[in-house]
CSV table of C-alpha atoms and ligand atoms in Angstrom, one decimal:
chain,number,residue,atom,x,y,z
A,1,MET,CA,52.9,43.6,20.0
A,2,ARG,CA,49.4,42.8,18.7
A,3,ASP,CA,47.2,45.6,17.5
A,4,ILE,CA,44.6,46.1,20.2
A,5,GLY,CA,41.8,47.1,17.8
A,6,LYS,CA,42.2,43.9,15.8
A,7,LEU,CA,42.4,41.8,19.0
A,8,LYS,CA,39.1,43.4,20.2
A,9,GLU,CA,37.3,42.8,16.9
A,10,GLU,CA,38.5,39.2,16.8
A,11,ALA,CA,37.7,38.4,20.4
A,12,ILE,CA,34.2,39.9,20.2
A,13,ARG,CA,33.4,38.0,17.0
A,14,ALA,CA,34.6,34.7,18.7
A,15,LEU,CA,32.5,35.3,21.8
A,16,ARG,CA,29.3,36.1,19.8
A,17,GLY,CA,29.8,32.9,17.8
A,18,ALA,CA,30.2,30.6,20.7
A,19,ALA,CA,27.5,28.0,20.3
A,20,ASP,CA,27.6,26.4,23.7
A,21,ALA,CA,29.1,26.7,27.1
A,22,GLU,CA,32.1,24.7,26.1
A,23,ALA,CA,33.0,26.8,23.1
A,24,LEU,CA,32.5,29.9,25.2
A,25,GLU,CA,35.0,28.7,27.8
A,26,GLY,CA,37.4,28.0,25.0
A,27,VAL,CA,37.1,31.6,23.8
A,28,ARG,CA,37.5,32.9,27.3
A,29,VAL,CA,40.7,30.9,27.9
A,30,LYS,CA,42.1,32.0,24.5
A,31,TYR,CA,41.8,35.7,25.3
A,32,LEU,CA,41.5,36.1,29.1
A,33,GLY,CA,43.1,32.9,30.4
A,34,ARG,CA,46.5,32.8,32.1
A,35,LYS,CA,48.2,32.4,28.8
A,36,GLY,CA,45.5,34.2,26.9
A,37,GLU,CA,46.2,36.8,24.2
A,38,LEU,CA,44.9,39.9,26.1
A,39,THR,CA,46.5,38.7,29.3
A,40,GLY,CA,49.8,38.4,27.4
A,41,LEU,CA,49.4,41.9,26.0
A,42,LEU,CA,48.7,43.4,29.5
A,43,ARG,CA,51.8,41.6,30.9
A,44,ALA,CA,54.0,43.0,28.1
A,45,LEU,CA,53.0,46.5,28.9
A,46,LYS,CA,55.7,46.9,31.5
A,47,ASP,CA,58.4,46.5,28.9
A,48,LEU,CA,57.1,49.3,26.8
A,49,PRO,CA,58.4,52.9,26.8
A,50,VAL,CA,56.3,55.1,29.2
A,51,ALA,CA,54.5,56.9,26.4
A,52,GLU,CA,53.4,53.7,24.7
A,53,ARG,CA,52.4,52.2,28.0
A,54,LYS,CA,50.2,55.2,28.8
A,55,ARG,CA,48.5,55.0,25.4
A,56,ILE,CA,47.8,51.3,25.3
A,57,GLY,CA,47.5,50.4,29.0
A,58,PRO,CA,44.1,52.0,29.7
A,59,ALA,CA,42.6,50.8,26.4
A,60,ALA,CA,43.7,47.2,27.2
A,61,ASN,CA,42.2,47.3,30.6
A,62,VAL,CA,38.9,48.7,29.3
A,63,LEU,CA,38.9,45.9,26.8
A,64,ARG,CA,39.5,43.3,29.5
A,65,ARG,CA,36.5,44.4,31.5
A,66,GLU,CA,34.4,44.6,28.3
A,67,LEU,CA,35.3,41.0,27.4
A,68,GLU,CA,34.7,39.7,30.9
A,69,SER,CA,31.2,41.2,31.0
A,70,LEU,CA,30.5,39.9,27.5
A,71,VAL,CA,31.6,36.4,28.7
A,72,ASP,CA,29.2,36.7,31.7
A,73,SER,CA,26.2,37.7,29.6
A,74,LYS,CA,26.9,35.1,27.0
A,75,LYS,CA,27.2,32.5,29.7
A,76,ALA,CA,23.7,33.5,31.0
A,77,GLU,CA,22.3,33.4,27.5
A,78,LEU,CA,23.6,29.9,27.0
A,79,GLY,CA,22.0,28.8,30.3
A,80,GLY,CA,25.0,28.1,32.4
A,81,ASN,CA,27.8,25.6,32.2
A,82,GLU,CA,26.3,22.2,32.8
A,83,GLY,CA,22.6,22.3,31.8
A,84,ASN,CA,23.2,22.6,28.2
A,85,ARG,CA,25.9,20.1,27.6
A,86,VAL,CA,25.3,17.4,25.1
A,87,HIS,CA,26.3,14.0,26.3
A,88,LEU,CA,27.2,11.9,23.3
A,89,ASP,CA,28.5,8.4,23.8
A,90,VAL,CA,29.5,7.2,20.3
A,91,THR,CA,30.3,3.7,21.7
A,92,LYS,CA,26.6,3.1,22.7
A,93,PRO,CA,24.7,0.5,20.7
A,94,GLY,CA,22.2,2.1,18.3
A,95,GLU,CA,18.5,2.1,18.7
A,96,LYS,CA,17.0,-0.6,16.6
A,97,LEU,CA,14.4,0.5,14.2
A,98,ARG,CA,11.6,-2.0,13.5
A,99,ARG,CA,11.2,-2.5,9.8
A,100,GLY,CA,7.8,-2.9,8.3
A,101,HIS,CA,6.9,-5.4,5.6
A,102,LEU,CA,4.1,-6.1,3.1
A,103,HIS,CA,0.8,-7.6,4.2
A,104,PRO,CA,0.4,-11.2,2.8
A,105,LEU,CA,-2.5,-10.0,0.6
A,106,THR,CA,-0.3,-7.3,-0.9
A,107,ARG,CA,2.4,-9.8,-1.5
A,108,ILE,CA,0.2,-12.3,-3.3
A,109,ASP,CA,-1.4,-9.5,-5.3
A,110,LYS,CA,2.1,-8.4,-6.5
A,111,ASP,CA,3.0,-12.0,-7.4
A,112,ILE,CA,-0.3,-12.4,-9.3
A,113,ARG,CA,0.3,-9.2,-11.3
A,114,ASP,CA,3.8,-10.3,-12.1
A,115,ILE,CA,2.7,-13.6,-13.4
A,116,PHE,CA,0.0,-12.2,-15.7
A,117,ARG,CA,2.3,-9.4,-16.9
A,118,SER,CA,4.8,-12.1,-17.9
A,119,MET,CA,2.1,-13.6,-20.1
A,120,ASN,CA,1.5,-10.2,-21.7
A,121,PHE,CA,-1.6,-9.3,-19.8
A,122,SER,CA,-2.2,-5.7,-18.8
A,123,VAL,CA,-3.2,-4.8,-15.3
A,124,VAL,CA,-6.3,-2.6,-15.1
A,125,GLU,CA,-8.2,-1.2,-12.1
A,126,GLY,CA,-11.8,0.1,-11.6
A,127,PRO,CA,-13.9,1.9,-9.0
A,128,GLU,CA,-15.1,0.2,-5.8
A,129,VAL,CA,-18.3,2.3,-5.8
A,130,GLU,CA,-20.2,1.2,-8.9
A,131,THR,CA,-23.6,1.8,-10.4
A,132,ALA,CA,-26.1,-1.1,-10.7
A,133,TYR,CA,-25.6,-0.7,-14.5
A,134,TYR,CA,-22.0,-1.8,-14.5
A,135,ASN,CA,-22.3,-4.3,-11.6
A,136,PHE,CA,-25.4,-6.0,-13.0
A,137,ASP,CA,-27.3,-4.7,-16.1
A,138,ALA,CA,-24.4,-4.6,-18.6
A,139,LEU,CA,-23.4,-8.0,-17.4
A,140,ASN,CA,-26.6,-9.5,-18.5
A,141,ILE,CA,-28.2,-9.5,-15.1
A,142,PRO,CA,-31.5,-7.5,-15.6
A,143,PRO,CA,-33.3,-5.8,-12.7
A,144,ASP,CA,-35.5,-8.3,-10.8
A,145,HIS,CA,-33.7,-11.3,-12.3
A,146,PRO,CA,-33.2,-13.8,-9.6
A,147,ALA,CA,-29.5,-14.1,-10.6
A,148,ARG,CA,-29.0,-10.8,-8.8
A,149,ASP,CA,-29.3,-12.7,-5.6
A,150,MET,CA,-26.1,-14.5,-6.4
A,151,TRP,CA,-24.4,-11.4,-5.1
A,152,ASP,CA,-25.4,-10.1,-1.7
A,153,THR,CA,-25.2,-6.4,-2.3
A,154,LEU,CA,-24.4,-3.4,-0.1
A,155,TRP,CA,-26.4,-0.6,-1.6
A,156,LEU,CA,-25.4,3.1,-1.1
A,157,GLN,CA,-27.7,6.1,-0.7
A,158,SER,CA,-26.7,9.4,-2.0
A,159,ASN,CA,-28.5,12.7,-1.7
A,160,GLN,CA,-25.4,14.7,-2.5
A,161,LYS,CA,-25.9,17.4,-5.1
A,162,ASN,CA,-23.5,17.4,-8.0
A,163,SER,CA,-21.5,14.4,-6.8
A,164,LYS,CA,-19.3,13.0,-9.4
A,165,PHE,CA,-22.0,10.4,-10.2
A,166,GLU,CA,-24.4,13.2,-11.1
A,167,ILE,CA,-27.0,11.9,-8.7
A,168,ARG,CA,-29.3,14.7,-7.5
A,169,ASN,CA,-31.8,12.8,-5.5
A,170,SER,CA,-31.8,9.1,-4.8
A,171,LYS,CA,-35.6,9.0,-4.8
A,172,PHE,CA,-35.6,9.8,-8.5
A,173,LEU,CA,-32.9,7.4,-9.5
A,174,ASN,CA,-33.7,4.7,-11.8
A,175,LYS,CA,-32.4,1.4,-10.8
A,176,SER,CA,-29.4,1.3,-13.1
A,177,GLN,CA,-27.9,4.5,-11.7
A,178,GLN,CA,-28.2,3.3,-8.1
A,179,LEU,CA,-24.9,3.2,-6.3
A,180,LEU,CA,-23.5,0.1,-4.6
A,181,LEU,CA,-20.2,-1.3,-3.4
A,182,ARG,CA,-19.2,-3.6,-6.3
A,183,THR,CA,-19.8,-7.2,-5.5
A,184,HIS,CA,-17.3,-8.4,-8.0
A,185,THR,CA,-14.6,-7.1,-10.3
A,186,SER,CA,-16.6,-8.1,-13.4
A,187,PRO,CA,-18.0,-4.5,-14.0
A,188,VAL,CA,-14.4,-3.5,-15.0
A,189,GLN,CA,-14.8,-5.9,-18.0
A,190,VAL,CA,-17.5,-3.6,-19.3
A,191,ARG,CA,-15.7,-0.4,-18.4
A,192,TYR,CA,-12.6,-1.6,-20.2
A,193,MET,CA,-14.4,-2.8,-23.3
A,194,GLU,CA,-16.3,0.5,-23.6
A,195,THR,CA,-13.0,2.4,-24.1
A,196,HIS,CA,-10.8,-0.2,-25.9
A,197,GLU,CA,-11.0,-2.3,-29.0
A,198,PRO,CA,-10.0,-6.0,-29.2
A,199,PRO,CA,-7.7,-7.8,-29.3
A,200,PHE,CA,-6.5,-7.4,-25.7
A,201,GLN,CA,-5.9,-9.3,-22.6
A,202,ILE,CA,-6.3,-7.8,-19.1
A,203,VAL,CA,-6.4,-8.8,-15.5
A,204,VAL,CA,-8.2,-6.6,-12.8
A,205,PRO,CA,-7.2,-7.1,-9.2
A,206,GLY,CA,-9.5,-5.3,-6.7
A,207,ARG,CA,-11.5,-5.1,-3.6
A,208,VAL,CA,-15.1,-6.3,-3.6
A,209,PHE,CA,-17.9,-6.2,-1.0
A,210,ARG,CA,-20.6,-8.6,0.0
A,211,TYR,CA,-23.4,-8.2,2.5
A,212,GLU,CA,-23.1,-11.5,4.3
A,213,ALA,CA,-22.3,-13.1,7.6
A,214,THR,CA,-18.6,-13.7,8.2
A,215,ASP,CA,-16.9,-17.0,9.1
A,216,ALA,CA,-13.6,-18.7,8.5
A,217,SER,CA,-14.0,-18.5,4.7
A,218,HIS,CA,-16.3,-15.4,4.2
A,219,GLU,CA,-15.7,-11.8,4.8
A,220,ILE,CA,-17.8,-8.7,3.9
A,221,ASN,CA,-14.9,-7.5,1.8
A,222,PHE,CA,-12.2,-9.4,0.0
A,223,TYR,CA,-10.2,-9.3,-3.1
A,224,GLN,CA,-10.9,-10.7,-6.6
A,225,LEU,CA,-8.9,-11.0,-9.7
A,226,GLU,CA,-10.8,-10.7,-13.0
A,227,GLY,CA,-9.4,-11.8,-16.3
A,228,LEU,CA,-10.6,-10.9,-19.8
A,229,MET,CA,-9.1,-11.8,-23.1
A,230,VAL,CA,-11.0,-10.8,-26.3
A,231,GLY,CA,-10.0,-11.3,-29.9
A,232,GLU,CA,-11.2,-12.8,-33.2
A,233,ASP,CA,-10.5,-16.4,-32.3
A,234,VAL,CA,-10.1,-16.6,-28.6
A,235,SER,CA,-11.4,-19.9,-27.2
A,236,LEU,CA,-11.7,-22.0,-24.1
A,237,ALA,CA,-8.5,-23.8,-25.1
A,238,ASN,CA,-6.7,-20.5,-24.6
A,239,PHE,CA,-8.4,-20.0,-21.3
A,240,LYS,CA,-7.3,-23.5,-20.1
A,241,PHE,CA,-3.7,-22.8,-21.0
A,242,VAL,CA,-3.6,-19.4,-19.4
A,243,VAL,CA,-5.2,-20.5,-16.2
A,244,GLU,CA,-3.2,-23.7,-15.8
A,245,GLU,CA,0.0,-21.7,-16.5
A,246,PHE,CA,-1.0,-19.1,-13.9
A,247,PHE,CA,-1.6,-21.7,-11.1
A,248,ARG,CA,1.6,-23.6,-11.9
A,249,LYS,CA,3.5,-20.4,-11.6
A,250,LEU,CA,1.8,-19.4,-8.4
A,251,PHE,CA,1.8,-22.8,-6.6
A,252,GLY,CA,4.4,-24.9,-8.5
A,253,LYS,CA,4.3,-27.9,-10.7
A,254,GLY,CA,2.1,-31.0,-10.3
A,255,LEU,CA,-1.3,-29.3,-9.7
A,256,GLU,CA,-4.4,-31.1,-11.0
A,257,PHE,CA,-7.3,-29.2,-12.5
A,258,ARG,CA,-11.0,-29.9,-12.9
A,259,PHE,CA,-13.3,-27.9,-15.2
A,260,ARG,CA,-17.0,-28.2,-14.5
A,261,PRO,CA,-20.0,-26.5,-16.0
A,262,GLY,CA,-21.2,-23.5,-13.9
A,263,TYR,CA,-23.7,-20.7,-14.2
A,264,PHE,CA,-22.9,-17.0,-14.4
A,265,PRO,CA,-25.2,-14.8,-16.4
A,266,PHE,CA,-22.4,-13.0,-18.2
A,267,VAL,CA,-20.8,-16.1,-19.7
A,268,GLU,CA,-22.0,-18.8,-22.1
A,269,PRO,CA,-20.9,-21.5,-21.7
A,270,GLY,CA,-19.9,-21.0,-18.0
A,271,LEU,CA,-17.6,-23.0,-15.9
A,272,GLU,CA,-16.1,-23.4,-12.5
A,273,VAL,CA,-12.5,-24.5,-12.0
A,274,ASP,CA,-11.3,-26.7,-9.2
A,275,ILE,CA,-7.7,-27.5,-8.2
A,276,LYS,CA,-6.6,-30.5,-6.3
A,277,LEU,CA,-4.4,-29.6,-3.4
A,278,THR,CA,-1.4,-31.6,-2.3
A,279,ARG,CA,-1.6,-32.9,1.2
A,280,ASP,CA,0.9,-30.2,2.2
A,281,GLN,CA,-1.2,-27.4,0.7
A,282,ARG,CA,-4.3,-28.8,2.4
A,283,GLN,CA,-2.7,-28.5,5.8
A,284,THR,CA,-4.2,-31.3,7.9
A,285,THR,CA,-4.3,-29.5,11.1
A,286,ASN,CA,-6.6,-30.8,13.9
A,287,ASP,CA,-7.6,-27.5,15.3
A,288,SER,CA,-11.2,-26.4,15.7
A,289,ARG,CA,-11.2,-24.4,12.5
A,290,GLN,CA,-11.7,-27.4,10.2
A,291,SER,CA,-14.4,-25.6,8.2
A,292,SER,CA,-11.8,-23.3,6.7
A,293,VAL,CA,-11.0,-23.4,3.0
A,294,VAL,CA,-7.5,-24.6,3.5
A,295,SER,CA,-7.9,-27.4,6.0
A,296,ARG,CA,-11.1,-28.9,4.4
A,297,GLN,CA,-10.8,-32.6,3.9
A,298,SER,CA,-12.2,-32.8,0.4
A,299,ASP,CA,-9.7,-33.1,-2.4
A,300,TRP,CA,-11.0,-30.5,-4.8
A,301,LEU,CA,-11.2,-26.9,-4.1
A,302,GLU,CA,-13.2,-24.4,-6.2
A,303,VAL,CA,-11.0,-21.5,-7.1
A,304,MET,CA,-12.8,-19.6,-9.9
A,305,GLY,CA,-15.8,-18.9,-12.1
A,306,ALA,CA,-15.2,-18.5,-15.8
A,307,GLY,CA,-16.6,-18.9,-19.3
A,308,MET,CA,-16.9,-17.4,-22.8
A,309,VAL,CA,-18.1,-13.8,-22.7
A,310,HIS,CA,-21.9,-13.7,-23.3
A,311,ARG,CA,-23.0,-12.0,-26.5
A,312,ASN,CA,-25.3,-9.7,-24.5
A,313,VAL,CA,-22.3,-8.3,-22.8
A,314,PHE,CA,-20.6,-7.7,-26.1
A,315,ASP,CA,-23.8,-6.0,-27.3
A,316,ALA,CA,-23.8,-3.7,-24.2
A,317,VAL,CA,-20.3,-2.4,-25.2
A,318,HIS,CA,-21.1,-2.3,-28.9
A,319,TYR,CA,-18.8,-5.1,-30.0
A,320,ASN,CA,-20.0,-7.3,-32.8
A,321,PRO,CA,-20.7,-10.7,-31.0
A,322,ASP,CA,-20.4,-12.5,-34.3
A,323,ALA,CA,-16.9,-11.1,-34.9
A,324,VAL,CA,-15.2,-11.3,-31.6
A,325,HIS,CA,-14.9,-14.0,-28.9
A,326,GLY,CA,-13.4,-13.9,-25.4
A,327,PHE,CA,-13.1,-15.6,-22.2
A,328,ALA,CA,-13.5,-14.1,-18.7
A,329,PHE,CA,-12.7,-15.5,-15.3
A,330,GLY,CA,-12.9,-14.3,-11.7
A,331,MET,CA,-11.2,-15.7,-8.6
A,332,GLY,CA,-10.8,-14.9,-5.0
A,333,ILE,CA,-7.3,-13.6,-4.1
A,334,ASP,CA,-7.8,-14.2,-0.4
A,335,ARG,CA,-8.5,-17.8,-1.0
A,336,LEU,CA,-5.3,-18.2,-3.0
A,337,ALA,CA,-3.4,-16.5,-0.2
A,338,MET,CA,-4.9,-18.9,2.3
A,339,ILE,CA,-3.7,-21.8,0.3
A,340,LYS,CA,-0.2,-20.4,-0.4
A,341,TYR,CA,0.5,-19.2,3.1
A,342,LYS,CA,-1.6,-21.9,4.9
A,343,VAL,CA,-3.9,-19.4,6.7
A,344,PRO,CA,-6.9,-21.2,8.3
A,345,ASP,CA,-9.3,-18.2,8.6
A,346,ILE,CA,-9.9,-15.3,6.1
A,347,ARG,CA,-10.7,-12.9,8.9
A,348,LEU,CA,-7.0,-13.0,10.1
A,349,PHE,CA,-6.1,-10.9,7.0
A,350,TYR,CA,-8.3,-8.1,8.1
A,351,ASN,CA,-8.3,-7.9,11.9
A,352,GLY,CA,-5.0,-6.1,12.2
A,353,ASP,CA,-3.5,-8.5,14.8
A,354,LEU,CA,0.2,-8.0,14.6
A,355,ARG,CA,0.9,-11.4,16.0
A,356,PHE,CA,-0.5,-12.7,12.7
A,357,ILE,CA,1.0,-10.1,10.4
A,358,ARG,CA,4.5,-10.4,11.7
A,359,GLN,CA,4.7,-14.1,10.7
A,360,PHE,CA,5.1,-13.2,7.1
B,401,LIG,N1,-17.8,-12.4,-11.1
B,401,LIG,C1,-18.1,-13.7,-10.7
B,401,LIG,C2,-18.3,-13.8,-9.2
B,401,LIG,O1,-17.9,-12.9,-8.5
B,401,LIG,C3,-16.9,-14.6,-11.1
B,401,LIG,C4,-16.8,-14.7,-12.6
B,401,LIG,C5,-16.0,-13.8,-13.4
B,401,LIG,C6,-17.5,-15.7,-13.3
B,401,LIG,C7,-15.9,-13.9,-14.7
B,401,LIG,C8,-17.3,-15.8,-14.7
B,401,LIG,C9,-16.6,-14.9,-15.4
B,401,LIG,O2,-18.8,-14.8,-8.7
């Protein structure tokens, strides 16, 4: 015969531990059911000698009532039999999770970084909020010089005390310290050269801002890629190789290039680079957005400004303009993405329409 003290201990522990109505019912059956352990013990009483029966009998009955009431209160605690039951059908098909993916601009940015890294360029970034000094002055664009109008600038006002730009009151700012949203990635040329010595070669991908009306090929913010290579004997021949290699890696073989003179204050000589698109890349759609970069009918497409770094820029960063030479270039990443993915309108990249985004 089982020891009644041990049985009690064990049964109470099992009851307390029952996590749900189902488990509780299992414990009840185990001890109080028709073939339960306590039931069995009660039934066996009749075979015991009288003295034993008188000792164990009452205790066993007390225990039975105690366990029954414990089962009842536990049942109430668990909120009844049915309400709490978990219905789990393991044969049901799972719920499909929608996977996200990279935005086309992020994808091309990644491709571009990879290509330049493979040519031993470092990838560098700079701030989107700039001072007029870095965006213009140090790039050989003096205040009041008409060349400033080449960039439609979004100026910022700041009255914040102790901001990280140490501007106390915008009224007293001189022009160079005035804040703006950078209109190109070229200021990072200056920032990098201030803190590094040649030779080096870097690219700078980043967001730039222009105060202008939007249309199929213009946005108030877009992405540029700046390139800068400086050393003792860096020449335009090096530039030509790097740029052609880059475009072939991005778009494939068989591209044609055209190098034309162009004016940018921070390069001398300055040039613009066009590429000739294949018919496929030009995408001759007949829709109403013919004005867009990609579907334009002309053969040549301007893709970047470039040139040999102007000696005034080297002066600004305290390099010796007689000892070092370098080329710089800047191109619009959005425009490259429009060609690569045949996107007719730059605004599609920014308006957040999932019907567009999900096509990539
Ligand atoms: N920063 C120029 C622009 O935004 C492009 C450029 C970069 C031109 C470097 C020459 C050299 O128009």
